[in-house]
Tab-separated table of C-alpha atoms and ligand atoms in Angstrom:
chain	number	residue	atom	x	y	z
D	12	UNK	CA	0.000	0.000	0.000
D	13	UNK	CA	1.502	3.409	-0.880
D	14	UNK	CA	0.585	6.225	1.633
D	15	UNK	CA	0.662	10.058	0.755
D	16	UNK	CA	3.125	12.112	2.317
D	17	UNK	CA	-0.127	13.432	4.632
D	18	UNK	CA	-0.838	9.629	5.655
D	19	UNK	CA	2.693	9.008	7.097
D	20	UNK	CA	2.923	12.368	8.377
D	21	UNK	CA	-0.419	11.638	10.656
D	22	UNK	CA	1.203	7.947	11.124
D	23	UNK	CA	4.793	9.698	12.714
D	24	UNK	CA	2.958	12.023	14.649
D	25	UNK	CA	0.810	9.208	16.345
D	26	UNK	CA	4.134	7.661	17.707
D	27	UNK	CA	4.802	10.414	20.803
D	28	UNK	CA	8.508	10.543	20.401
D	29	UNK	CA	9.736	12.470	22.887
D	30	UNK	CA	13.368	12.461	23.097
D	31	UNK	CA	13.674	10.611	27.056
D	32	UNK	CA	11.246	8.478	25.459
D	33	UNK	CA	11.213	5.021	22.607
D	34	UNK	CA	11.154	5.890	19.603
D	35	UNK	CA	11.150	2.488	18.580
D	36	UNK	CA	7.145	1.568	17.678
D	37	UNK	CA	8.046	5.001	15.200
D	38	UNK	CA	11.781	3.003	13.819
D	39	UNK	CA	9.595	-0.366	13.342
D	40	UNK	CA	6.697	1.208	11.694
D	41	UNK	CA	8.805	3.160	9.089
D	42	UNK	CA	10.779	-0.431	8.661
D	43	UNK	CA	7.535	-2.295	7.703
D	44	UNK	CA	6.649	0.518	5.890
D	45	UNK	CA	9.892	0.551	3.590
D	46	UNK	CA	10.187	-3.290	3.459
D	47	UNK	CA	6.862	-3.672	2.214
D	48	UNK	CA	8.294	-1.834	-0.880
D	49	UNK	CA	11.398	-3.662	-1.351
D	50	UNK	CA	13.427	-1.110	0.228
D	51	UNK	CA	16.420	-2.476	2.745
D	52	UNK	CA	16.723	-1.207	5.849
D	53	UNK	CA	19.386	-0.546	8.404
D	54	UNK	CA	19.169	0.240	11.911
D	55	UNK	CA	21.585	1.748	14.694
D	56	UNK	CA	21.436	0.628	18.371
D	57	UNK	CA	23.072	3.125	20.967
D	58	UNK	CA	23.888	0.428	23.322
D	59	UNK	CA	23.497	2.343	26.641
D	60	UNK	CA	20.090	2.936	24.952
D	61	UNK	CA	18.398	-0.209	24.231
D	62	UNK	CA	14.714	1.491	23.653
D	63	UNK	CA	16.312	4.069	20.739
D	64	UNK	CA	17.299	3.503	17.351
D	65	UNK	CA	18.298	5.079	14.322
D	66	UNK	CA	16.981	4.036	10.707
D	67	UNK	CA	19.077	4.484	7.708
D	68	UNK	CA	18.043	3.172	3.592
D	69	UNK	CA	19.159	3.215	0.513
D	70	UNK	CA	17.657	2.825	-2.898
D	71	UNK	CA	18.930	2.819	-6.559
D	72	UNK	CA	22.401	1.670	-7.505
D	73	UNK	CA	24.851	0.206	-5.013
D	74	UNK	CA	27.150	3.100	-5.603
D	75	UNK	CA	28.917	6.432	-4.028
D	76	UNK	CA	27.440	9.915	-4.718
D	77	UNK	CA	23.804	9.852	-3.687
D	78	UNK	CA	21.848	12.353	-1.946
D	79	UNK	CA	20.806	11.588	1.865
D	80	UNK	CA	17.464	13.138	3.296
D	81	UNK	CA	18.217	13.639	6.683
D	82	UNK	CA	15.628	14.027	9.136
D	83	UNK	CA	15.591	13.370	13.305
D	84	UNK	CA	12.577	11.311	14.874
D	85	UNK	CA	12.477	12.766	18.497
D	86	UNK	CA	10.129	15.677	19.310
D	87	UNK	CA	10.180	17.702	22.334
D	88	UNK	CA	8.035	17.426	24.966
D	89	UNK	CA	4.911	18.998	25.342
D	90	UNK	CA	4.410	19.080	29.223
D	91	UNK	CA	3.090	22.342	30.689
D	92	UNK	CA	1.756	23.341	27.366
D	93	UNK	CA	-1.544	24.216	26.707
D	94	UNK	CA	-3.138	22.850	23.665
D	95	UNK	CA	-6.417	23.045	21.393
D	96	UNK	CA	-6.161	19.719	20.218
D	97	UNK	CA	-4.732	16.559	20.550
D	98	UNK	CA	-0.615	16.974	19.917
D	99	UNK	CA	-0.288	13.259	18.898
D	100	UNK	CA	-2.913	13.825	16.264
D	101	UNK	CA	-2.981	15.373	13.171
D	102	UNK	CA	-5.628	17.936	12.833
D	103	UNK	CA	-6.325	20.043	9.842
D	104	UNK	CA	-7.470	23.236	10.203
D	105	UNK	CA	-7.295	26.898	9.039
D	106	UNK	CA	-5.260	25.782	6.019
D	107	UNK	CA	-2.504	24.538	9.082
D	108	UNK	CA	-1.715	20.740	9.933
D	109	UNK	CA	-1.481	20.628	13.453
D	110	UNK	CA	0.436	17.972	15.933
D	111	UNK	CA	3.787	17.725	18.072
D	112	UNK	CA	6.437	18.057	15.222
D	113	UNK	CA	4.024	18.654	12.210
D	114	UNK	CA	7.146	21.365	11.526
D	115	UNK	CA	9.997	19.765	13.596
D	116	UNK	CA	10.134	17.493	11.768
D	117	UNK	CA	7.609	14.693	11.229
D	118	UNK	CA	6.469	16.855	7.929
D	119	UNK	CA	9.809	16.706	6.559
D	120	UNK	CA	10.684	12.528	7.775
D	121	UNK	CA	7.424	11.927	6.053
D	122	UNK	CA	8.211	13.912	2.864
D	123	UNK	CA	11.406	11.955	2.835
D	124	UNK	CA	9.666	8.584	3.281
D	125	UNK	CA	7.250	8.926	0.689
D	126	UNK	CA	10.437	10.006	-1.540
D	127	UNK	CA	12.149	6.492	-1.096
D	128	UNK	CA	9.306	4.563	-1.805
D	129	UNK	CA	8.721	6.855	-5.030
D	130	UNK	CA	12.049	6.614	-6.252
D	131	UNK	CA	12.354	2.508	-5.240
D	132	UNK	CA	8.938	2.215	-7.617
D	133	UNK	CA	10.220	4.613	-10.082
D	134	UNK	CA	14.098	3.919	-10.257
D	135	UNK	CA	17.214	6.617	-9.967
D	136	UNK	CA	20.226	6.662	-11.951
D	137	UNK	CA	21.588	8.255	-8.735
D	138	UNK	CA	20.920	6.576	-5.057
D	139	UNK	CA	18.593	8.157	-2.599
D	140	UNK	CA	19.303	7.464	0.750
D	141	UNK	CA	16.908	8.168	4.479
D	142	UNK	CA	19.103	8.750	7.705
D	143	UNK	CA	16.246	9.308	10.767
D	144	UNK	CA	17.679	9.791	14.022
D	145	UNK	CA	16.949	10.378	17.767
D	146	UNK	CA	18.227	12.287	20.998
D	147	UNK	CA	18.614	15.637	18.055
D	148	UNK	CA	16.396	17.635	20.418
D	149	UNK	CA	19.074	16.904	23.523
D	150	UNK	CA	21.719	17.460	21.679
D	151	UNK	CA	22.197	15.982	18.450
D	152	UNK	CA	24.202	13.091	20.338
D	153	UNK	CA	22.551	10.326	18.315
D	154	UNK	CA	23.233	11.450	14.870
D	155	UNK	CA	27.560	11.211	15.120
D	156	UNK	CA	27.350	7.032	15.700
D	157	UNK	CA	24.555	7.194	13.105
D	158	UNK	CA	26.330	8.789	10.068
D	159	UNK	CA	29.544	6.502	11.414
D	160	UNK	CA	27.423	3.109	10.778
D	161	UNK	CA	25.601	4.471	7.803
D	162	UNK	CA	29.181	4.834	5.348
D	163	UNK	CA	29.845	0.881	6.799
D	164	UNK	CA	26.345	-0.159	5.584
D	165	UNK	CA	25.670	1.899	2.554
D	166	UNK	CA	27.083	3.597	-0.018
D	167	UNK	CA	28.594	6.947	0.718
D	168	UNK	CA	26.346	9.375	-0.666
D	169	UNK	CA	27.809	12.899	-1.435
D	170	UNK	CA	25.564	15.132	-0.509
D	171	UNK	CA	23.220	15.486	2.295
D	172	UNK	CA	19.620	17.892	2.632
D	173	UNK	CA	18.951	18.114	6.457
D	174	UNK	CA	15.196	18.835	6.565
D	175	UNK	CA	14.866	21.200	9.526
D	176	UNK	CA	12.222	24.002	8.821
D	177	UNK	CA	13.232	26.834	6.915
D	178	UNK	CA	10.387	27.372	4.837
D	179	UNK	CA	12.249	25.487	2.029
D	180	UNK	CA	14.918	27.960	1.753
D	181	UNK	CA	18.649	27.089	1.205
D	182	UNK	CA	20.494	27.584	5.085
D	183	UNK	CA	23.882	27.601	4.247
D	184	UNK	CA	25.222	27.781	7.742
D	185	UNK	CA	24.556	27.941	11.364
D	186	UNK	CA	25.899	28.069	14.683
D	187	UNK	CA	27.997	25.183	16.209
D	188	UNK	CA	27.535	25.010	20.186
D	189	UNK	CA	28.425	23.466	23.735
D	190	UNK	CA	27.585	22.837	26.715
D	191	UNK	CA	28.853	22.111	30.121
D	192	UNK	CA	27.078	20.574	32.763
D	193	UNK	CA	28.493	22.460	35.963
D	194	UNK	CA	28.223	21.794	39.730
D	195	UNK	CA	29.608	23.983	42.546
D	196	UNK	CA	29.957	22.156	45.505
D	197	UNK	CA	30.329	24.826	48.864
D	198	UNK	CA	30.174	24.647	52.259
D	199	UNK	CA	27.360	25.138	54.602
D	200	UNK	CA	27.671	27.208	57.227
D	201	UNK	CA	25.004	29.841	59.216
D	202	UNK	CA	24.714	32.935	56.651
D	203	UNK	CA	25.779	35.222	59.012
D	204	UNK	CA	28.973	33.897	59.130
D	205	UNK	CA	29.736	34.088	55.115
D	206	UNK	CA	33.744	34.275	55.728
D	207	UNK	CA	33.850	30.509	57.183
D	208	UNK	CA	31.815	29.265	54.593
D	209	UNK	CA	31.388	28.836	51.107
D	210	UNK	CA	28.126	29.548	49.199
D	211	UNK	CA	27.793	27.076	45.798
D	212	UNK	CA	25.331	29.889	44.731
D	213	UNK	CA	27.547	32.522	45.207
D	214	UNK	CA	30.017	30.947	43.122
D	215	UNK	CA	27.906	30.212	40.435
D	216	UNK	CA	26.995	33.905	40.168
D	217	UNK	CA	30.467	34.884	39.657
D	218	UNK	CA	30.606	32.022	36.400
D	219	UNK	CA	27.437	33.366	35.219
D	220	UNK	CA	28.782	36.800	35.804
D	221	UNK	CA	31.430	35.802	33.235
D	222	UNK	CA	29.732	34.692	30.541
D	223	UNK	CA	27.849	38.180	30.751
D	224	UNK	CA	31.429	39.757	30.244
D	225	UNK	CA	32.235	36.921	27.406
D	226	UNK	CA	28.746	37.911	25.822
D	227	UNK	CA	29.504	41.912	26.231
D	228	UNK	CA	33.098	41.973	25.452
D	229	UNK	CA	31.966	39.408	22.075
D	230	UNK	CA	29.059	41.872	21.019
D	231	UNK	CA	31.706	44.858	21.282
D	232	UNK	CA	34.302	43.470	19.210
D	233	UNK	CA	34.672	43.565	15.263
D	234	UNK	CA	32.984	40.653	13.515
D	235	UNK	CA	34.953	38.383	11.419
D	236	UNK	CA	33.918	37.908	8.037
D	237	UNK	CA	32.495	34.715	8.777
D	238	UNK	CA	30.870	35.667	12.221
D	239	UNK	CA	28.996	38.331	10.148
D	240	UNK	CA	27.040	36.022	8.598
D	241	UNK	CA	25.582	35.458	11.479
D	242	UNK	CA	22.585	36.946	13.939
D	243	UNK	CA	24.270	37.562	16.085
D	244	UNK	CA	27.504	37.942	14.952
D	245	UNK	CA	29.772	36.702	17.594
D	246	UNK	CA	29.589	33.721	19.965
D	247	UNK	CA	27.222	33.806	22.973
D	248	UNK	CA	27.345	32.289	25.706
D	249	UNK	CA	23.730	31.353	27.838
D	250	UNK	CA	22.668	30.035	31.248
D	251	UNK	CA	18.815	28.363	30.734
D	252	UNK	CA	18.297	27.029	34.095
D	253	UNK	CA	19.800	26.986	37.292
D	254	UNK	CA	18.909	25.529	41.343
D	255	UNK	CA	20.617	25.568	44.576
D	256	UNK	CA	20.363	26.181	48.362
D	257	UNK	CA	18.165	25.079	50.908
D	258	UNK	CA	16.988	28.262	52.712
D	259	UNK	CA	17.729	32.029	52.860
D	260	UNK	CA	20.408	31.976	56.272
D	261	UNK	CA	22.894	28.780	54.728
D	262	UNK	CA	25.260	29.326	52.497
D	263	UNK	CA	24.641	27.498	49.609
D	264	UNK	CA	26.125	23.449	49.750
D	265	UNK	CA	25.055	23.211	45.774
D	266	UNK	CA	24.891	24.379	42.684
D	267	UNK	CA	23.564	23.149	39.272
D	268	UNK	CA	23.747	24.764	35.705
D	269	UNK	CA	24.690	24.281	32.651
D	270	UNK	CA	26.545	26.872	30.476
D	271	UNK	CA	26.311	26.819	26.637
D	272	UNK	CA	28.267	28.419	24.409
D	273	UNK	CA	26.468	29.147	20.717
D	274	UNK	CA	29.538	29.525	18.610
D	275	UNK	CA	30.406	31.568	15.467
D	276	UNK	CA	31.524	28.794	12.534
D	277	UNK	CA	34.940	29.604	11.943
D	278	UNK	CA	35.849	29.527	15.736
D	279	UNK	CA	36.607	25.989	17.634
D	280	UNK	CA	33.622	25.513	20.199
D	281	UNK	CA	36.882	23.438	22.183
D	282	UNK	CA	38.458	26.909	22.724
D	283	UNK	CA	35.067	28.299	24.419
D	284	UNK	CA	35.498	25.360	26.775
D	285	UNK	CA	38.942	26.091	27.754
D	286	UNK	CA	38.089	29.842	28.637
D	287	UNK	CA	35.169	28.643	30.825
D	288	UNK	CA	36.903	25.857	32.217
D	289	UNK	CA	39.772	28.300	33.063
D	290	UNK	CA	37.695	30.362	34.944
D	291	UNK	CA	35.954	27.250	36.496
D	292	UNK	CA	39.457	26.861	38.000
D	293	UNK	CA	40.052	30.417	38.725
D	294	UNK	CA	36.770	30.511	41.340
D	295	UNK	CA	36.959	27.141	42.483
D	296	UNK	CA	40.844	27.822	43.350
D	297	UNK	CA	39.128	30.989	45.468
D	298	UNK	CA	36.569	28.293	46.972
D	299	UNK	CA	39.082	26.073	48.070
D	300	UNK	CA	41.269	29.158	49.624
D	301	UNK	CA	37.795	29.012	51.928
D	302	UNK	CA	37.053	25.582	52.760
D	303	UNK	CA	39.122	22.558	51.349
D	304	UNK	CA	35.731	20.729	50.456
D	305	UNK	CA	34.930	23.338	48.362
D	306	UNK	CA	35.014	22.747	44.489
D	307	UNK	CA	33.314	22.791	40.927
D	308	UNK	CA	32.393	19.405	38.926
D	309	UNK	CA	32.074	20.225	35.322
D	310	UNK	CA	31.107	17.953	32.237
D	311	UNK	CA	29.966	18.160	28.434
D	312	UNK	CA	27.182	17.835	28.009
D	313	UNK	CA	26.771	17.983	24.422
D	314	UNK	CA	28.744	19.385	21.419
D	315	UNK	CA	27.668	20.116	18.169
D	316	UNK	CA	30.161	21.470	15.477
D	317	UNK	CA	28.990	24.413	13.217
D	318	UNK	CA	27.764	24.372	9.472
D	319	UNK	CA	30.119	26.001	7.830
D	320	UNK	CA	28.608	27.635	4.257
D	321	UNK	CA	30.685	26.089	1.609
D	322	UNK	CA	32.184	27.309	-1.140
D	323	UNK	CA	30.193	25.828	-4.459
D	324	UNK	CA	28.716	23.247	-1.927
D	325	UNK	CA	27.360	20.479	-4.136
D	326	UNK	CA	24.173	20.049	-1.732
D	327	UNK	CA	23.368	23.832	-1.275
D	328	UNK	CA	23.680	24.059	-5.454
D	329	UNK	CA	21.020	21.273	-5.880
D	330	UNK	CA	18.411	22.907	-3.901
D	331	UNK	CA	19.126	26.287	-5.096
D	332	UNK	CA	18.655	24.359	-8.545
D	333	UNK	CA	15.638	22.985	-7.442
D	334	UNK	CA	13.745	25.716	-5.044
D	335	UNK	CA	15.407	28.869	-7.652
D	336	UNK	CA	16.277	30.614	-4.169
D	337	UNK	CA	19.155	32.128	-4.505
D	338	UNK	CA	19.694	34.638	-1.429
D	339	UNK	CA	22.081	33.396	1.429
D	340	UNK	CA	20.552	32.042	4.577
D	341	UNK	CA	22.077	31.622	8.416
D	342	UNK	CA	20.415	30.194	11.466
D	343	UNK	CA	21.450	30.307	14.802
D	344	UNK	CA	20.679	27.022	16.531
D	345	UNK	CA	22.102	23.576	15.993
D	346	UNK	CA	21.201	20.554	13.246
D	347	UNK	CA	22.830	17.697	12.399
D	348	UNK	CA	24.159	19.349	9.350
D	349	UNK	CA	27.187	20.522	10.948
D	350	UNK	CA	27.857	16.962	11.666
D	351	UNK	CA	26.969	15.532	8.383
D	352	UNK	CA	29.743	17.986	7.008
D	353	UNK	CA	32.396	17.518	9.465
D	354	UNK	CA	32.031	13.541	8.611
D	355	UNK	CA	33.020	14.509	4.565
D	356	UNK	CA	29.129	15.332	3.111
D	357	UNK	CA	28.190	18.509	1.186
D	358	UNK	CA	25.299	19.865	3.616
D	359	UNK	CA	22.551	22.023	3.638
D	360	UNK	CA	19.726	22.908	5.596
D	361	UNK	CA	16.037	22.943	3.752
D	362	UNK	CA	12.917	21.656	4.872
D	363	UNK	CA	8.934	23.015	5.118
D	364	UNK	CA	7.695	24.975	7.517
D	365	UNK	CA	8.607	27.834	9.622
D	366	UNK	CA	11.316	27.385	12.497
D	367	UNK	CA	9.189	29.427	14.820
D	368	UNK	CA	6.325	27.294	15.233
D	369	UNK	CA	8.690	24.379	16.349
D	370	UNK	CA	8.752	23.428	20.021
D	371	UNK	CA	5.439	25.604	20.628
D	372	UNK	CA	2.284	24.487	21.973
D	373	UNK	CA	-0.077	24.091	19.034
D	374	UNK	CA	2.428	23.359	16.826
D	375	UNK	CA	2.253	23.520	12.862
D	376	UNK	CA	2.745	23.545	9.395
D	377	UNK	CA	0.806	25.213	7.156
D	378	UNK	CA	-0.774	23.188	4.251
D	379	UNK	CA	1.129	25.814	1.617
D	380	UNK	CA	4.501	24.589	3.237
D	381	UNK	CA	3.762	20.510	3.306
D	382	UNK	CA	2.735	20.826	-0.139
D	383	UNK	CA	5.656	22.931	-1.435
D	384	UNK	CA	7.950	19.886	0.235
D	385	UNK	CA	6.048	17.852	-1.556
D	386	UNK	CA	6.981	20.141	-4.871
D	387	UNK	CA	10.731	19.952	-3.720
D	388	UNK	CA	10.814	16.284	-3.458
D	389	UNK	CA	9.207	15.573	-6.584
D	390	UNK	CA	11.660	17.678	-8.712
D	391	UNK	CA	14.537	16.311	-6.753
D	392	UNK	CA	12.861	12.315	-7.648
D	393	UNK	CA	12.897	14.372	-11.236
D	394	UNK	CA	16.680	15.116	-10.883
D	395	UNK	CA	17.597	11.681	-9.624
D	396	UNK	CA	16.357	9.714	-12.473
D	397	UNK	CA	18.875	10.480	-15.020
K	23	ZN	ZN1	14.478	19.723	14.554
């Protein structure tokens, strides 16, 4: 049975995929799916993650130089949002398809999938191949081991489209980023003694404190050529969430955050981690000056390198050949582009819909946007054959 791209998309959103969650019932579905057409399939286990996997096939020749559609199946949550309908079910209205990653990026996964099965029925000269993943929403940890196993199992294709939305415009580039998971440990002691003891919150003000300067002393300096490209052009650094202490008269025993750097392509996101941890040392050496106990635990806690715009990128020029956009595009957040092209692919971002609706309650795409995907993947099917 051959599903429109519509039908899958309302199949993928049934499958609640949140990233802490299985995505599996989603990874078996698609299988059948594919399999039922003739198409092989490949599949990635992250071994510390039994419940996850990642789905990779190919079709057409057996050969190098095909074109991957590259799309993640984990959504974020959608706790603490308020919604008008269902977010696990497709529901059409005001010319909008509505569900929990209608836009990021079930529309796009099930563009892709009806693609396959198109160009398995209808041949290409050149190979097709899917790559879904999962954990892109924490991180984009699950794509690296992905693309590794995907060059042992198929083909290597040359070129990869990474369907996050952008209104099926060319991005080019975007942001790399990382983050540190950081704990200040102090020492408890009555508040009204603050010289004998060691507050983890206090601490963690003067870190946050820094990445203010980083952020001010970044925005104040010239741009580089590269880093202009980008909104805004320099690295940033960004505190989301932060908890500590047990009541207003003890100094603070701990301290939780996690610092992320959003860095310029064209700068080493390794070199941002240096700086903080440098300064990690710097306060924690102040700490310990205090109380002996005193000190700062720090891990990564994820990493994601930029996407640098190539120079006559092979992807970006077949789906400027395809869409006839031609203006340059940036983004600041993270895909699994970045990744794709530090592994040896031509990337580039383009998928439907609009990267503001993703991650919001009452999420979307609009009807115009699914179908102009559609559009895009029947020219590139068009391309493919010969
Ligand atoms: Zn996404």
């Amino acid at each position: 049975m051959r599903l429109t791209p519509l039908e899958v998309m309302t199949k993928l959103v049934g499958f609640p995929t949140v990233s802490r969650d299985s995505n599996l019932p989603l990874v078996e579905w698609v299988e059948g799916y594919l399999v039922s057409h003739g198409i092989t399939v490949h599949r990635w286990h992250d071994p510390d993650q039994p419940h996850k996997a990642a789905l990779m096939a190919h079709v057409g020749p057996m050969v190098a130089g095909g074109v991957v559609l590259s799309g993640h199946s984990d959504v974020v949550p959608v706790d603490g949002q308020e919604w008008s309908s269902d977010p696990w079910t497709v529901t059409h209205r005001d010319g909008r398809y509505y569900g929990r990653g209608t836009c990021d990026m079930k529309g796009f996964d099930a563009l892709a999938i009806w693609a396959l099965v198109e160009a398995q029925r209808g041949g290409v000269a050149r190979p097709l191949q899917l790559a879904l993943s999962f954990d892109e929403e924490i991180g984009c940890t699950g794509a690296p081991p992905m693309i590794a196993r995907m060059q042992e199992v198929v083909p290597k294709a040359s070129m990869v489209i990474v369907g996050e939305p952008s209104m099926m415009t060319a991005v080019s580039g975007h942001k790399g980023g990382i983050g540190i998971y950081t704990r200040v440990v102090g020492f408890e002691v009555h508040s009204s003694l603050p010289h004998k003891g060691v507050s983890a919150v206090m601490e963690a003000a003067r870190l946050i404190g820094w990445a203010n300067e980083v952020n001010a002393e970044n925005a104040a300096a010239a741009a580089s050529e590269m880093a202009a490209l980008f909104e805004p052009p320099y690295t940033s650094a960004h505190v989301g969430t932060i908890s500590g202490g047990t009541a207003e008269n003890i100094t603070a025993k701990e301290c939780i955050f996690r610092m992320g750097f959003r860095v310029v392509a064209g700068e080493d996101p390794r070199d941002w981690q240096a700086r903080y941890l440098d300064e990690v040392a710097r306060v924690e050496a102040a700490m310990q000056a205090v109380h002996k106990d005193a000190h700062i635990e720090t891990k990564e806690w994820f990493q994601v390198p930029a996407l640098r715009p190539e120079e006559r990128g092979e992807a970006e020029a077949l789906v400027r050949s395809i869409t006839g956009d031609n203006a340059g595009h940036m983004v600041s957040y993270g895909t699994e582009a970045g990744q794709f092209q530090q592994a040896g692919y031509s990337a580039v971002i383009c998928g439907p819909g609009d990267i503001a609706q993703a991650h919001q309650p009452d999420e979307y795409i609009s009807v115009e946007q699914f179908e102009a995907g559609h559009d895009f993947m029947r020219r590139l099917l068009g391309r493919l054959a010969g």
